[in-house]
Amino acid sequence: MGRKKLKITELNECLGEAVLRLLKTQGSSQARLSECSGVSDSRISELTRNLRLFTLTDIEAIADGLSIKPSQLVAHAERLLAERSKHADNVIDFPHTREENLPDFTKLAARKVTNRPEWEKRQALDDIGEESQDPGDYE
């Protein structure tokens, strides 16, 4: 059974970014945060790189390691989220990249190769020197 693909939300991404910004502001490192919070280095790294979803336990422990309240960490992430949405409104629309303006790629498929006698001759001789896979040949 395969692993379930995570649906990383924008708030989760902003939480990771908030942790990194707060660490930078405090002049601290992920390793130091790991020591102070009790959250493993690898987990903090995965959270800040958006490879894992934050849990409430993570938020509480990391906020404690940063010497802030969990609500302050979430508020910082919400401010980052608001900044993102403000910038998203300023996105320039390029009409030529809209889906309805893209060419029909099925008509742009690779050309069909017709008869290639030299290639077919080489392919026919390609099995020379190979052992037979038929068990009846060895009886």
mmCIF file of N, CA and C in Angstrom, residues 1 19 53 56 69 75 78 90 98 107 136:
data_model
loop_
_atom_site.group_PDB
_atom_site.id
_atom_site.type_symbol
_atom_site.label_atom_id
_atom_site.label_comp_id
_atom_site.label_asym_id
_atom_site.label_seq_id
_atom_site.Cartn_x
_atom_site.Cartn_y
_atom_site.Cartn_z
ATOM 1 N N MET A 1 0.839 -1.178 0.000
ATOM 2 C CA MET A 1 0.000 0.000 0.000
ATOM 3 C C MET A 1 0.887 1.246 0.000
ATOM 4 N N VAL A 19 8.088 29.993 10.751
ATOM 5 C CA VAL A 19 9.111 29.404 11.627
ATOM 6 C C VAL A 19 10.496 29.841 11.158
ATOM 7 N N LEU A 53 2.720 17.922 7.174
ATOM 8 C CA LEU A 53 1.707 18.836 7.688
ATOM 9 C C LEU A 53 1.973 19.119 9.160
ATOM 10 N N LEU A 56 -1.145 20.130 15.771
ATOM 11 C CA LEU A 56 -1.245 21.049 16.908
ATOM 12 C C LEU A 56 -0.079 20.847 17.867
ATOM 13 N N LYS A 69 3.784 32.314 22.075
ATOM 14 C CA LYS A 69 2.557 31.529 22.225
ATOM 15 C C LYS A 69 2.214 30.888 20.880
ATOM 16 N N ALA A 75 -0.705 33.482 14.109
ATOM 17 C CA ALA A 75 -0.982 34.846 13.650
ATOM 18 C C ALA A 75 0.092 35.313 12.665
ATOM 19 N N GLU A 78 -0.652 33.695 9.455
ATOM 20 C CA GLU A 78 -1.819 34.316 8.819
ATOM 21 C C GLU A 78 -1.448 35.635 8.149
ATOM 22 N N ASN A 90 -2.162 40.838 -7.816
ATOM 23 C CA ASN A 90 -1.361 41.630 -8.746
ATOM 24 C C ASN A 90 -0.760 40.795 -9.870
ATOM 25 N N ARG A 98 -3.534 31.142 -21.719
ATOM 26 C CA ARG A 98 -4.815 30.586 -21.281
ATOM 27 C C ARG A 98 -5.084 29.287 -22.019
ATOM 28 N N LYS A 107 -2.614 17.434 -32.810
ATOM 29 C CA LYS A 107 -2.249 17.647 -34.212
ATOM 30 C C LYS A 107 -0.756 17.930 -34.368
ATOM 31 N N GLY A 136 12.826 -26.332 -25.178
ATOM 32 C CA GLY A 136 12.898 -27.497 -26.053
ATOM 33 C C GLY A 136 14.203 -27.561 -26.830
#
